[in-house]
Amino acid sequence: MNFEYTARTQDLIQQVEAFMDRYIYPVEQQLNTYYGQAENYWTVHPKIEELKGLAKSAGLWNLFLPKSYGELSPGLTNLEYAPLAELMGRCKWAAEIFNCSAPDTGNMEVLAKYGNPEQQERWLKPLMEGKIRSAFLMTEPDVASSDATNIETSIVADGDEYVINGRKWWSSGAMHPHCKIAIVMGKTDFEAQRHVQQSMILVPMDTPGLEIVRPLNVFGSYDAPEGHAEIKLTNVRVPKSNILLGEGRGFEIAQGRLGPGRIHHCMRLVGAAQRSLELMCQRVASRQAFGRTLKDFSSIRQDIATSRCEIEQARLLTLSAADKMDREGSKGAKDLISMIKIVAPRMCQGVVDRAIQAHGGMGVSGDTPLASFFAYSRIIRIADGPDEVHMYQLGRNTVKMWM
Ligand SMILES: Cc1cc2nc3c(=O)[nH]c(=O)nc-3n(C[C@H](O)[C@H](O)[C@H](O)COP(=O)(O)OP(=O)(O)OC[C@H]3O[C@@H](n4cnc5c(N)ncnc54)[C@H](O)[C@@H]3O)c2cc1C
C-alpha cells in the first residue's frame, strides 16, 4: 500500500481542512442548537444551503464517488478519499455540506452503477447537484433485518406497474424536507432461490400509498433534519421501468452498495475519534483538580495514550480496506471491510467515552460534539450490518482459510 498522496489529494486535504476551520466549526454549535428545537426539526437552515454552495463552487463536492465511475467522478480513489472523509467526520453534519453524506452517497453509487440513463437523468443528476436528498428502505420492524433475506415487503407486477406493500423503519434521511426519492428493497419472487427473491425499486416519496408513520428517536435525538422514519407502503404503484437492474437483482445491489458506505462511516468515525482526543487534550491541559492539572494524572495520560494508539490502528486498517477496495472491489475487500466495520465503531466509542469522562459533566452535554459522536459510534455498531454479524461472517471466512 502506498501512503504517498498525490499533490492534488494533498491540496484537497488542505482545502477541506481550511473549509472546516473557516466555515463549519464557527457555526457548528449554532446549528446543533437550532436542530435541537422541535419547531426546527424538519426544516433546512439557510446556512446549510449557503455552505453547500461554497463547497460546490470550491470543487469540494461529491469527492466520495471513486474514479472508477469515469466522468461522474471527481477522480479520487477510495484511498485518496479516506483522509477527506476523516476530516468531514470531525463535525456531525459536515459530510452533507460536501454532498458526501449517507444515505445519499450509497444511493448515488447505486444509481451510477445500476441505473439506466432515464433513471440517472431523473434522480442521479439532482442528487449529484445536491438539489434533492434520498432514502434507502431495507430494514423492517417485523423481521430480523440483519439477515436481508428475511425482508417481507412485496413487489408484485400488475400490467405496466409494480404494486408495493410492506412496512419499513430506520429509513434514514426520509424526514428531510428535500427527500424526494427512496430506493425500496422488497421481494418480487417469494419462491425463488434465497438470494434472488429480492429486487430494488425506485419510489418517489410523494407516491400515493407511501405514508410516513413517525420519526424514530435515537438516544433522545431525532437526528434532524434527516431523521430516521418508519414508513408504511400500502398498494404503492410505480411504473415497471422503476426497477433497478432487473427482478431478482436486489441482493446483488445491496452487497455492492454496502461496501463503500460501510467504509465511509469508518473513515468519518476515525475523524470523530481524532477530534474527541484533541478536545480531551485541550480540556485536561486547562483544568485543575487536587492540586494538579488533569493532564498530569497518570490515569489520564494512559487514557490519552491508549486513545492515540487505537485511533492510529483503526486509521491504518481503514486505509488498508480502502486500498484493497480500489484494487479488488467490494467483493475482494470483504474481509477487510468486515474488520474495519468491527474495529472503527468500537474504537470510536471507547475513545469518545474517555474524552467524555475527562470533560466531566460537560462531556455529556450538548456543549461539545462528544455526546453526538458517542451516539454515532454506538449506532454504527448496528446500522449497515451489526458488528456481531460481521464477526460471524469474518470468523467463518477465517476458519475456511485454515481448515
Ligand atoms: C440510526 C440508524 C440508522 C439506520 N439507517 C438505515 C437506513 O437508512 N436504511 C435501512 O434499511 N436500515 C437502516 N438501519 C437499520 C439497520 O441496518 C438495522 O437495524 C440492522 O441491519 C440490524 O437489523 P435489525 O434492527 O432488524 O436487528 P436484528 O436483525 O433483529 O438483529 C438484532 C441483533 O442480533 C444480533 N445478531 C444478528 N445476527 C447475528 C449473528 N449472525 N451472530 C451474532 N449476532 C447476531 C446482532 O447483534 C443484532 O444487532 C439503521 C439503523 C439505525 C440504528
Tab-separated table of C-alpha atoms and ligand atoms in Angstrom:
chain	number	residue	atom	x	y	z
A	1	MET	CA	0.000	0.000	0.000
A	2	ASN	CA	1.338	3.423	-0.941
A	3	PHE	CA	0.562	6.190	1.563
A	4	GLU	CA	2.149	8.890	-0.585
A	5	TYR	CA	-0.773	11.038	-1.665
A	6	THR	CA	-0.645	12.876	-4.964
A	7	ALA	CA	-0.196	16.641	-4.962
A	8	ARG	CA	-3.881	17.010	-5.864
A	9	THR	CA	-5.007	14.911	-2.880
A	10	GLN	CA	-2.686	16.816	-0.548
A	11	ASP	CA	-4.142	20.043	-1.871
A	12	LEU	CA	-7.706	18.758	-1.321
A	13	ILE	CA	-6.836	17.744	2.251
A	14	GLN	CA	-5.626	21.280	2.923
A	15	GLN	CA	-8.695	22.779	1.272
A	16	VAL	CA	-11.186	20.652	3.234
A	17	GLU	CA	-9.287	21.369	6.453
A	18	ALA	CA	-9.350	25.119	5.749
A	19	PHE	CA	-13.063	24.952	4.829
A	20	MET	CA	-13.873	23.223	8.113
A	21	ASP	CA	-11.885	25.833	10.086
A	22	ARG	CA	-13.310	28.808	8.249
A	23	TYR	CA	-16.954	27.861	7.711
A	24	ILE	CA	-18.032	24.798	9.672
A	25	TYR	CA	-16.628	24.909	13.220
A	26	PRO	CA	-17.686	28.559	13.745
A	27	VAL	CA	-21.390	27.680	13.187
A	28	GLU	CA	-21.361	24.081	14.491
A	29	GLN	CA	-22.825	24.902	17.896
A	30	GLN	CA	-25.372	27.327	16.461
A	31	LEU	CA	-26.749	24.692	14.079
A	32	ASN	CA	-26.717	21.936	16.706
A	33	THR	CA	-28.786	24.175	18.969
A	34	TYR	CA	-31.152	25.049	16.097
A	35	TYR	CA	-31.816	21.379	15.295
A	36	GLY	CA	-32.318	20.617	18.989
A	37	GLN	CA	-35.547	22.641	18.922
A	38	ALA	CA	-38.705	20.754	17.921
A	39	GLU	CA	-40.071	23.515	15.669
A	40	ASN	CA	-36.915	23.335	13.504
A	41	TYR	CA	-36.599	19.559	13.177
A	42	TRP	CA	-37.689	19.078	9.570
A	43	THR	CA	-36.547	22.390	8.143
A	44	VAL	CA	-33.405	23.416	6.265
A	45	HIS	CA	-31.381	26.137	7.949
A	46	PRO	CA	-30.298	28.683	5.279
A	47	LYS	CA	-26.682	28.331	6.473
A	48	ILE	CA	-26.624	24.708	5.254
A	49	GLU	CA	-27.543	25.704	1.695
A	50	GLU	CA	-25.095	28.615	1.798
A	51	LEU	CA	-22.226	26.337	2.890
A	52	LYS	CA	-23.161	23.712	0.282
A	53	GLY	CA	-22.939	26.418	-2.385
A	54	LEU	CA	-19.486	27.452	-1.167
A	55	ALA	CA	-18.192	23.853	-1.083
A	56	LYS	CA	-19.585	23.176	-4.549
A	57	SER	CA	-18.018	26.253	-6.096
A	58	ALA	CA	-14.690	25.367	-4.445
A	59	GLY	CA	-14.807	21.939	-6.136
A	60	LEU	CA	-15.096	20.173	-2.756
A	61	TRP	CA	-18.103	18.213	-3.970
A	62	ASN	CA	-19.045	14.530	-4.485
A	63	LEU	CA	-15.489	13.581	-3.533
A	64	PHE	CA	-16.732	10.151	-2.388
A	65	LEU	CA	-17.500	8.825	-5.872
A	66	PRO	CA	-14.428	6.807	-6.886
A	67	LYS	CA	-12.623	7.380	-10.148
A	68	SER	CA	-13.860	4.027	-11.500
A	69	TYR	CA	-17.137	5.927	-12.214
A	70	GLY	CA	-15.426	7.846	-15.016
A	71	GLU	CA	-16.873	11.234	-15.911
A	72	LEU	CA	-19.254	11.268	-12.953
A	73	SER	CA	-16.360	11.090	-10.500
A	74	PRO	CA	-14.107	13.939	-9.345
A	75	GLY	CA	-11.325	11.388	-9.812
A	76	LEU	CA	-10.228	10.182	-6.381
A	77	THR	CA	-9.681	6.591	-5.278
A	78	ASN	CA	-11.217	5.292	-2.026
A	79	LEU	CA	-7.730	5.515	-0.505
A	80	GLU	CA	-7.443	9.174	-1.508
A	81	TYR	CA	-10.953	9.943	-0.245
A	82	ALA	CA	-10.221	8.436	3.216
A	83	PRO	CA	-8.383	11.435	4.735
A	84	LEU	CA	-11.033	13.810	3.353
A	85	ALA	CA	-13.878	11.771	4.867
A	86	GLU	CA	-11.921	11.663	8.124
A	87	LEU	CA	-11.910	15.474	8.173
A	88	MET	CA	-15.650	15.558	7.435
A	89	GLY	CA	-16.275	13.165	10.348
A	90	ARG	CA	-14.975	15.815	12.750
A	91	CYS	CA	-18.400	17.514	12.706
A	92	LYS	CA	-21.657	15.526	12.774
A	93	TRP	CA	-23.220	17.244	9.767
A	94	ALA	CA	-20.161	18.306	7.741
A	95	ALA	CA	-20.345	15.475	5.175
A	96	GLU	CA	-23.624	16.856	3.831
A	97	ILE	CA	-22.000	20.201	3.077
A	98	PHE	CA	-19.657	18.405	0.629
A	99	ASN	CA	-22.524	16.241	-0.757
A	100	CYS	CA	-20.816	13.237	0.790
A	101	SER	CA	-23.381	12.106	3.369
A	102	ALA	CA	-25.226	8.833	3.856
A	103	PRO	CA	-27.595	7.548	2.653
A	104	ASP	CA	-27.281	9.737	-0.482
A	105	THR	CA	-23.734	8.551	-1.218
A	106	GLY	CA	-24.801	4.887	-1.314
A	107	ASN	CA	-27.899	5.724	-3.333
A	108	MET	CA	-25.868	7.771	-5.823
A	109	GLU	CA	-23.452	4.861	-6.228
A	110	VAL	CA	-26.370	2.507	-6.854
A	111	LEU	CA	-27.844	4.826	-9.478
A	112	ALA	CA	-24.445	5.458	-11.075
A	113	LYS	CA	-23.640	1.750	-11.206
A	114	TYR	CA	-27.003	0.132	-11.885
A	115	GLY	CA	-29.380	2.897	-13.015
A	116	ASN	CA	-30.418	3.219	-16.666
A	117	PRO	CA	-29.936	6.584	-18.456
A	118	GLU	CA	-33.525	7.648	-17.744
A	119	GLN	CA	-33.240	6.835	-14.011
A	120	GLN	CA	-29.904	8.622	-13.880
A	121	GLU	CA	-31.259	11.739	-15.570
A	122	ARG	CA	-34.299	11.919	-13.284
A	123	TRP	CA	-32.695	11.039	-9.924
A	124	LEU	CA	-28.892	10.786	-10.047
A	125	LYS	CA	-28.399	14.205	-11.626
A	126	PRO	CA	-30.315	16.209	-8.970
A	127	LEU	CA	-28.744	14.100	-6.198
A	128	MET	CA	-25.260	14.823	-7.505
A	129	GLU	CA	-26.140	18.509	-7.755
A	130	GLY	CA	-27.287	18.413	-4.113
A	131	LYS	CA	-30.764	19.632	-5.089
A	132	ILE	CA	-32.647	16.672	-3.617
A	133	ARG	CA	-31.997	14.027	-0.982
A	134	SER	CA	-32.892	10.357	-0.759
A	135	ALA	CA	-33.608	7.377	1.492
A	136	PHE	CA	-32.839	3.665	1.432
A	137	LEU	CA	-35.658	1.417	2.652
A	138	MET	CA	-34.493	-2.071	3.513
A	139	THR	CA	-34.937	-2.690	7.265
A	140	GLU	CA	-38.364	-3.832	8.504
A	141	PRO	CA	-39.787	-3.823	12.042
A	142	ASP	CA	-41.367	-7.262	11.747
A	143	VAL	CA	-38.298	-9.316	10.774
A	144	ALA	CA	-34.627	-9.599	11.808
A	145	SER	CA	-33.290	-7.405	9.021
A	146	SER	CA	-29.591	-8.014	9.690
A	147	ASP	CA	-30.358	-11.038	7.531
A	148	ALA	CA	-31.648	-9.257	4.413
A	149	THR	CA	-33.148	-12.460	3.029
A	150	ASN	CA	-35.838	-12.104	5.747
A	151	ILE	CA	-37.460	-8.964	4.380
A	152	GLU	CA	-41.148	-9.319	3.561
A	153	THR	CA	-42.159	-6.250	1.566
A	154	SER	CA	-43.820	-7.465	-1.625
A	155	ILE	CA	-43.281	-6.028	-5.105
A	156	VAL	CA	-45.923	-7.537	-7.390
A	157	ALA	CA	-46.185	-6.971	-11.157
A	158	ASP	CA	-49.558	-5.693	-12.362
A	159	GLY	CA	-49.724	-4.670	-16.028
A	160	ASP	CA	-47.212	-1.869	-16.650
A	161	GLU	CA	-46.751	-1.284	-12.927
A	162	TYR	CA	-45.432	-2.826	-9.730
A	163	VAL	CA	-47.569	-2.750	-6.584
A	164	ILE	CA	-45.608	-2.483	-3.318
A	165	ASN	CA	-46.856	-3.414	0.159
A	166	GLY	CA	-44.870	-3.523	3.388
A	167	ARG	CA	-43.577	-1.664	6.419
A	168	LYS	CA	-40.069	-0.222	6.785
A	169	TRP	CA	-38.252	1.531	9.584
A	170	TRP	CA	-34.928	3.204	10.237
A	171	SER	CA	-35.248	4.856	6.827
A	172	SER	CA	-32.535	7.472	7.344
A	173	GLY	CA	-32.987	10.751	5.528
A	174	ALA	CA	-36.686	10.179	4.855
A	175	MET	CA	-37.754	13.036	7.153
A	176	HIS	CA	-35.618	15.595	5.322
A	177	PRO	CA	-37.793	18.165	3.522
A	178	HIS	CA	-35.719	17.674	0.344
A	179	CYS	CA	-36.016	13.874	0.351
A	180	LYS	CA	-37.695	13.086	-2.957
A	181	ILE	CA	-36.760	9.513	-3.789
A	182	ALA	CA	-36.483	6.196	-1.970
A	183	ILE	CA	-34.765	3.020	-3.082
A	184	VAL	CA	-37.002	0.263	-1.714
A	185	MET	CA	-35.907	-3.338	-1.284
A	186	GLY	CA	-38.636	-5.969	-1.470
A	187	LYS	CA	-39.357	-9.376	-2.867
A	188	THR	CA	-40.577	-9.983	-6.418
A	189	ASP	CA	-40.464	-13.793	-6.110
A	190	PHE	CA	-41.017	-15.432	-2.726
A	191	GLU	CA	-40.454	-18.904	-4.213
A	192	ALA	CA	-37.100	-18.287	-5.921
A	193	GLN	CA	-33.703	-19.307	-4.553
A	194	ARG	CA	-32.940	-17.359	-1.309
A	195	HIS	CA	-30.689	-14.658	-2.773
A	196	VAL	CA	-32.645	-13.916	-5.940
A	197	GLN	CA	-36.053	-13.265	-4.390
A	198	GLN	CA	-35.223	-9.592	-3.769
A	199	SER	CA	-35.428	-6.583	-6.052
A	200	MET	CA	-34.779	-2.868	-5.646
A	201	ILE	CA	-37.155	-0.296	-6.983
A	202	LEU	CA	-37.292	3.498	-7.153
A	203	VAL	CA	-40.253	5.022	-5.329
A	204	PRO	CA	-40.766	8.814	-5.381
A	205	MET	CA	-41.581	9.948	-1.837
A	206	ASP	CA	-44.832	11.597	-2.976
A	207	THR	CA	-46.253	8.380	-4.461
A	208	PRO	CA	-49.788	7.721	-3.118
A	209	GLY	CA	-49.744	4.923	-0.507
A	210	LEU	CA	-46.307	5.868	0.898
A	211	GLU	CA	-47.015	7.090	4.421
A	212	ILE	CA	-44.520	8.332	6.996
A	213	VAL	CA	-45.773	6.837	10.247
A	214	ARG	CA	-43.317	8.571	12.607
A	215	PRO	CA	-39.742	9.737	13.025
A	216	LEU	CA	-37.708	7.398	15.266
A	217	ASN	CA	-35.815	8.717	18.219
A	218	VAL	CA	-32.116	7.802	18.676
A	219	PHE	CA	-30.827	8.164	22.253
A	220	GLY	CA	-33.242	11.057	22.736
A	221	SER	CA	-32.436	12.838	19.471
A	222	TYR	CA	-34.308	12.873	16.178
A	223	ASP	CA	-31.119	13.412	14.157
A	224	ALA	CA	-32.865	16.310	12.432
A	225	PRO	CA	-33.167	17.348	9.699
A	226	GLU	CA	-32.531	13.923	8.067
A	227	GLY	CA	-34.264	11.814	10.687
A	228	HIS	CA	-34.992	8.103	10.573
A	229	ALA	CA	-38.572	7.264	9.579
A	230	GLU	CA	-40.962	4.403	9.987
A	231	ILE	CA	-42.793	4.099	6.663
A	232	LYS	CA	-45.888	2.194	5.600
A	233	LEU	CA	-46.268	1.183	1.956
A	234	THR	CA	-49.879	0.375	1.027
A	235	ASN	CA	-50.624	-0.524	-2.593
A	236	VAL	CA	-47.891	1.844	-3.763
A	237	ARG	CA	-47.868	1.817	-7.587
A	238	VAL	CA	-44.838	2.716	-9.688
A	239	PRO	CA	-44.070	2.103	-13.384
A	240	LYS	CA	-42.212	-1.119	-14.186
A	241	SER	CA	-39.334	0.979	-15.526
A	242	ASN	CA	-38.543	1.989	-11.894
A	243	ILE	CA	-36.951	-1.383	-11.146
A	244	LEU	CA	-33.164	-1.243	-10.750
A	245	LEU	CA	-31.150	-3.661	-12.852
A	246	GLY	CA	-33.998	-6.195	-13.053
A	247	GLU	CA	-36.097	-8.553	-10.941
A	248	GLY	CA	-34.133	-10.735	-8.537
A	249	ARG	CA	-31.026	-8.495	-8.548
A	250	GLY	CA	-31.749	-6.712	-5.227
A	251	PHE	CA	-29.416	-8.744	-3.050
A	252	GLU	CA	-26.595	-8.267	-5.515
A	253	ILE	CA	-27.161	-4.475	-5.496
A	254	ALA	CA	-27.314	-4.432	-1.671
A	255	GLN	CA	-23.921	-6.112	-1.452
A	256	GLY	CA	-22.407	-3.621	-3.914
A	257	ARG	CA	-23.999	-0.682	-2.088
A	258	LEU	CA	-22.942	-1.536	1.428
A	259	GLY	CA	-19.191	-1.957	0.843
A	260	PRO	CA	-18.348	1.706	0.143
A	261	GLY	CA	-20.984	3.020	2.589
A	262	ARG	CA	-19.539	0.996	5.440
A	263	ILE	CA	-16.037	2.170	4.816
A	264	HIS	CA	-17.158	5.841	4.580
A	265	HIS	CA	-18.715	5.551	8.061
A	266	CYS	CA	-15.415	4.129	9.352
A	267	MET	CA	-13.388	6.957	7.803
A	268	ARG	CA	-15.681	9.509	9.470
A	269	LEU	CA	-15.517	7.648	12.795
A	270	VAL	CA	-11.729	7.969	12.743
A	271	GLY	CA	-12.251	11.732	12.347
A	272	ALA	CA	-14.790	11.868	15.189
A	273	ALA	CA	-12.362	9.953	17.433
A	274	GLN	CA	-9.413	12.155	16.465
A	275	ARG	CA	-11.352	15.334	17.278
A	276	SER	CA	-12.506	13.821	20.591
A	277	LEU	CA	-8.894	13.113	21.521
A	278	GLU	CA	-7.885	16.672	20.628
A	279	LEU	CA	-10.728	18.113	22.714
A	280	MET	CA	-9.745	15.836	25.595
A	281	CYS	CA	-6.129	17.026	25.458
A	282	GLN	CA	-7.204	20.685	25.431
A	283	ARG	CA	-9.566	20.134	28.346
A	284	VAL	CA	-7.136	18.257	30.605
A	285	ALA	CA	-4.431	20.832	29.929
A	286	SER	CA	-6.668	23.595	31.290
A	287	ARG	CA	-8.358	22.105	34.424
A	288	GLN	CA	-7.000	21.750	37.934
A	289	ALA	CA	-8.087	19.153	40.495
A	290	PHE	CA	-6.482	18.006	43.754
A	291	GLY	CA	-3.573	20.369	43.299
A	292	ARG	CA	-2.604	19.254	39.799
A	293	THR	CA	-3.515	19.929	36.196
A	294	LEU	CA	-5.622	16.980	34.966
A	295	LYS	CA	-3.068	16.202	32.265
A	296	ASP	CA	-0.548	15.261	34.954
A	297	PHE	CA	-2.576	12.380	36.415
A	298	SER	CA	-1.207	9.109	35.155
A	299	SER	CA	-4.645	7.539	34.519
A	300	ILE	CA	-5.486	10.465	32.228
A	301	ARG	CA	-2.200	10.112	30.357
A	302	GLN	CA	-2.886	6.405	29.922
A	303	ASP	CA	-6.339	7.156	28.515
A	304	ILE	CA	-4.800	9.620	26.069
A	305	ALA	CA	-2.020	7.244	25.028
A	306	THR	CA	-4.450	4.334	24.596
A	307	SER	CA	-6.759	6.513	22.505
A	308	ARG	CA	-3.949	7.697	20.273
A	309	CYS	CA	-2.794	4.108	19.650
A	310	GLU	CA	-6.314	2.882	18.914
A	311	ILE	CA	-7.090	5.732	16.514
A	312	GLU	CA	-3.905	5.132	14.523
A	313	GLN	CA	-4.572	1.376	14.385
A	314	ALA	CA	-8.100	1.959	13.086
A	315	ARG	CA	-6.916	4.634	10.645
A	316	LEU	CA	-4.373	2.271	9.104
A	317	LEU	CA	-6.900	-0.554	8.899
A	318	THR	CA	-9.357	1.818	7.193
A	319	LEU	CA	-6.716	2.818	4.653
A	320	SER	CA	-5.843	-0.818	4.081
A	321	ALA	CA	-9.505	-1.685	3.412
A	322	ALA	CA	-9.895	1.353	1.106
A	323	ASP	CA	-6.779	0.377	-0.832
A	324	LYS	CA	-7.967	-3.208	-1.271
A	325	MET	CA	-11.359	-1.947	-2.453
A	326	ASP	CA	-9.624	0.171	-5.074
A	327	ARG	CA	-7.659	-2.809	-6.312
A	328	GLU	CA	-10.121	-5.690	-5.919
A	329	GLY	CA	-13.585	-4.151	-5.455
A	330	SER	CA	-16.011	-4.666	-2.532
A	331	LYS	CA	-16.006	-8.420	-3.014
A	332	GLY	CA	-12.232	-8.794	-2.876
A	333	ALA	CA	-12.058	-6.486	0.151
A	334	LYS	CA	-14.972	-8.044	2.046
A	335	ASP	CA	-12.910	-9.395	4.952
A	336	LEU	CA	-11.089	-6.087	5.445
A	337	ILE	CA	-14.418	-4.231	5.243
A	338	SER	CA	-15.778	-6.536	7.974
A	339	MET	CA	-12.633	-5.989	10.053
A	340	ILE	CA	-12.895	-2.214	9.907
A	341	LYS	CA	-16.671	-2.315	10.481
A	342	ILE	CA	-15.949	-4.267	13.686
A	343	VAL	CA	-12.980	-2.140	14.769
A	344	ALA	CA	-13.792	1.510	13.929
A	345	PRO	CA	-17.138	1.992	15.754
A	346	ARG	CA	-15.853	0.231	18.899
A	347	MET	CA	-12.632	2.224	18.778
A	348	CYS	CA	-14.541	5.492	18.407
A	349	GLN	CA	-16.990	4.588	21.163
A	350	GLY	CA	-14.073	3.858	23.533
A	351	VAL	CA	-12.107	6.994	22.642
A	352	VAL	CA	-15.179	9.226	22.965
A	353	ASP	CA	-16.067	7.579	26.271
A	354	ARG	CA	-12.635	8.514	27.690
A	355	ALA	CA	-12.940	12.047	26.309
A	356	ILE	CA	-16.385	12.403	27.901
A	357	GLN	CA	-15.002	11.222	31.244
A	358	ALA	CA	-12.178	13.753	31.107
A	359	HIS	CA	-14.677	16.542	30.384
A	360	GLY	CA	-16.765	15.692	33.451
A	361	GLY	CA	-20.372	16.886	33.221
A	362	MET	CA	-19.615	18.987	30.169
A	363	GLY	CA	-18.843	15.792	28.255
A	364	VAL	CA	-22.413	14.522	28.303
A	365	SER	CA	-23.939	17.915	27.499
A	366	GLY	CA	-24.642	19.397	24.094
A	367	ASP	CA	-21.852	21.952	24.606
A	368	THR	CA	-19.289	19.735	22.872
A	369	PRO	CA	-19.767	17.313	19.952
A	370	LEU	CA	-18.764	14.379	22.201
A	371	ALA	CA	-22.257	13.156	23.094
A	372	SER	CA	-23.288	13.101	19.424
A	373	PHE	CA	-20.068	11.232	18.498
A	374	PHE	CA	-20.809	8.689	21.222
A	375	ALA	CA	-24.296	8.110	19.787
A	376	TYR	CA	-22.905	7.937	16.238
A	377	SER	CA	-20.329	5.278	17.077
A	378	ARG	CA	-22.850	3.193	19.023
A	379	ILE	CA	-25.326	3.420	16.152
A	380	ILE	CA	-22.772	2.316	13.566
A	381	ARG	CA	-22.198	-0.849	15.599
A	382	ILE	CA	-25.751	-1.718	14.446
A	383	ALA	CA	-26.509	0.165	11.219
A	384	ASP	CA	-25.202	-1.065	7.833
A	385	GLY	CA	-24.754	-4.554	9.278
A	386	PRO	CA	-24.276	-5.145	13.028
A	387	ASP	CA	-20.700	-5.802	14.160
A	388	GLU	CA	-21.850	-9.167	15.569
A	389	VAL	CA	-22.888	-10.216	12.071
A	390	HIS	CA	-19.549	-9.100	10.642
A	391	MET	CA	-17.791	-11.168	13.296
A	392	TYR	CA	-19.974	-14.154	12.446
A	393	GLN	CA	-19.029	-13.845	8.776
A	394	LEU	CA	-15.360	-12.935	9.301
A	395	GLY	CA	-14.946	-15.834	11.739
A	396	ARG	CA	-16.466	-18.222	9.199
A	397	ASN	CA	-14.234	-16.931	6.384
A	398	THR	CA	-11.139	-17.087	8.585
A	399	VAL	CA	-11.767	-20.713	9.610
A	400	LYS	CA	-12.244	-21.584	5.933
A	401	MET	CA	-8.779	-20.193	5.166
A	402	TRP	CA	-7.028	-22.594	7.516
A	403	MET	CA	-9.220	-25.676	7.912
B	1	LIG	C1	-29.609	5.140	13.332
B	1	LIG	C2	-29.864	4.021	12.374
B	1	LIG	C3	-29.953	4.305	11.024
B	1	LIG	C4	-30.275	3.289	10.118
B	1	LIG	N1	-30.448	3.604	8.787
B	1	LIG	C5	-30.968	2.663	7.943
B	1	LIG	C6	-31.359	3.009	6.607
B	1	LIG	O1	-31.188	4.159	6.147
B	1	LIG	N2	-31.966	2.071	5.840
B	1	LIG	C7	-32.194	0.799	6.295
B	1	LIG	O2	-32.745	-0.025	5.562
B	1	LIG	N3	-31.817	0.447	7.561
B	1	LIG	C8	-31.226	1.335	8.390
B	1	LIG	N4	-30.891	0.986	9.680
B	1	LIG	C9	-31.212	-0.352	10.158
B	1	LIG	C10	-30.023	-1.234	10.439
B	1	LIG	O3	-29.305	-1.510	9.263
B	1	LIG	C11	-30.570	-2.481	11.133
B	1	LIG	O4	-31.049	-2.088	12.409
B	1	LIG	C12	-29.533	-3.571	11.258
B	1	LIG	O5	-29.231	-4.138	10.000
B	1	LIG	C13	-29.994	-4.681	12.203
B	1	LIG	O6	-31.248	-5.171	11.838
B	1	LIG	P1	-32.380	-5.302	12.966
B	1	LIG	O7	-32.524	-3.986	13.647
B	1	LIG	O8	-33.584	-5.900	12.350
B	1	LIG	O9	-31.748	-6.284	14.051
B	1	LIG	P2	-31.883	-7.865	14.072
B	1	LIG	O10	-31.687	-8.435	12.727
B	1	LIG	O11	-33.130	-8.201	14.812
B	1	LIG	O12	-30.617	-8.277	14.942
B	1	LIG	C14	-30.516	-7.947	16.344
B	1	LIG	C15	-29.132	-8.276	16.814
B	1	LIG	O13	-28.885	-9.661	16.726
B	1	LIG	C16	-27.507	-9.870	16.617
B	1	LIG	N5	-27.233	-10.817	15.525
B	1	LIG	C17	-27.885	-10.944	14.366
B	1	LIG	N6	-27.306	-11.889	13.600
B	1	LIG	C18	-26.268	-12.368	14.314
B	1	LIG	C19	-25.264	-13.346	14.092
B	1	LIG	N7	-25.211	-13.992	12.913
B	1	LIG	N8	-24.348	-13.598	15.067
B	1	LIG	C20	-24.386	-12.920	16.231
B	1	LIG	N9	-25.295	-11.972	16.497
B	1	LIG	C21	-26.208	-11.705	15.560
B	1	LIG	C22	-26.847	-8.529	16.331
B	1	LIG	O14	-26.181	-8.051	17.483
B	1	LIG	C23	-28.015	-7.652	16.009
B	1	LIG	O15	-27.784	-6.295	16.362
B	1	LIG	C24	-30.482	1.966	10.590
B	1	LIG	C25	-30.362	1.691	11.965
B	1	LIG	C26	-30.057	2.690	12.847
B	1	LIG	C27	-29.981	2.356	14.302
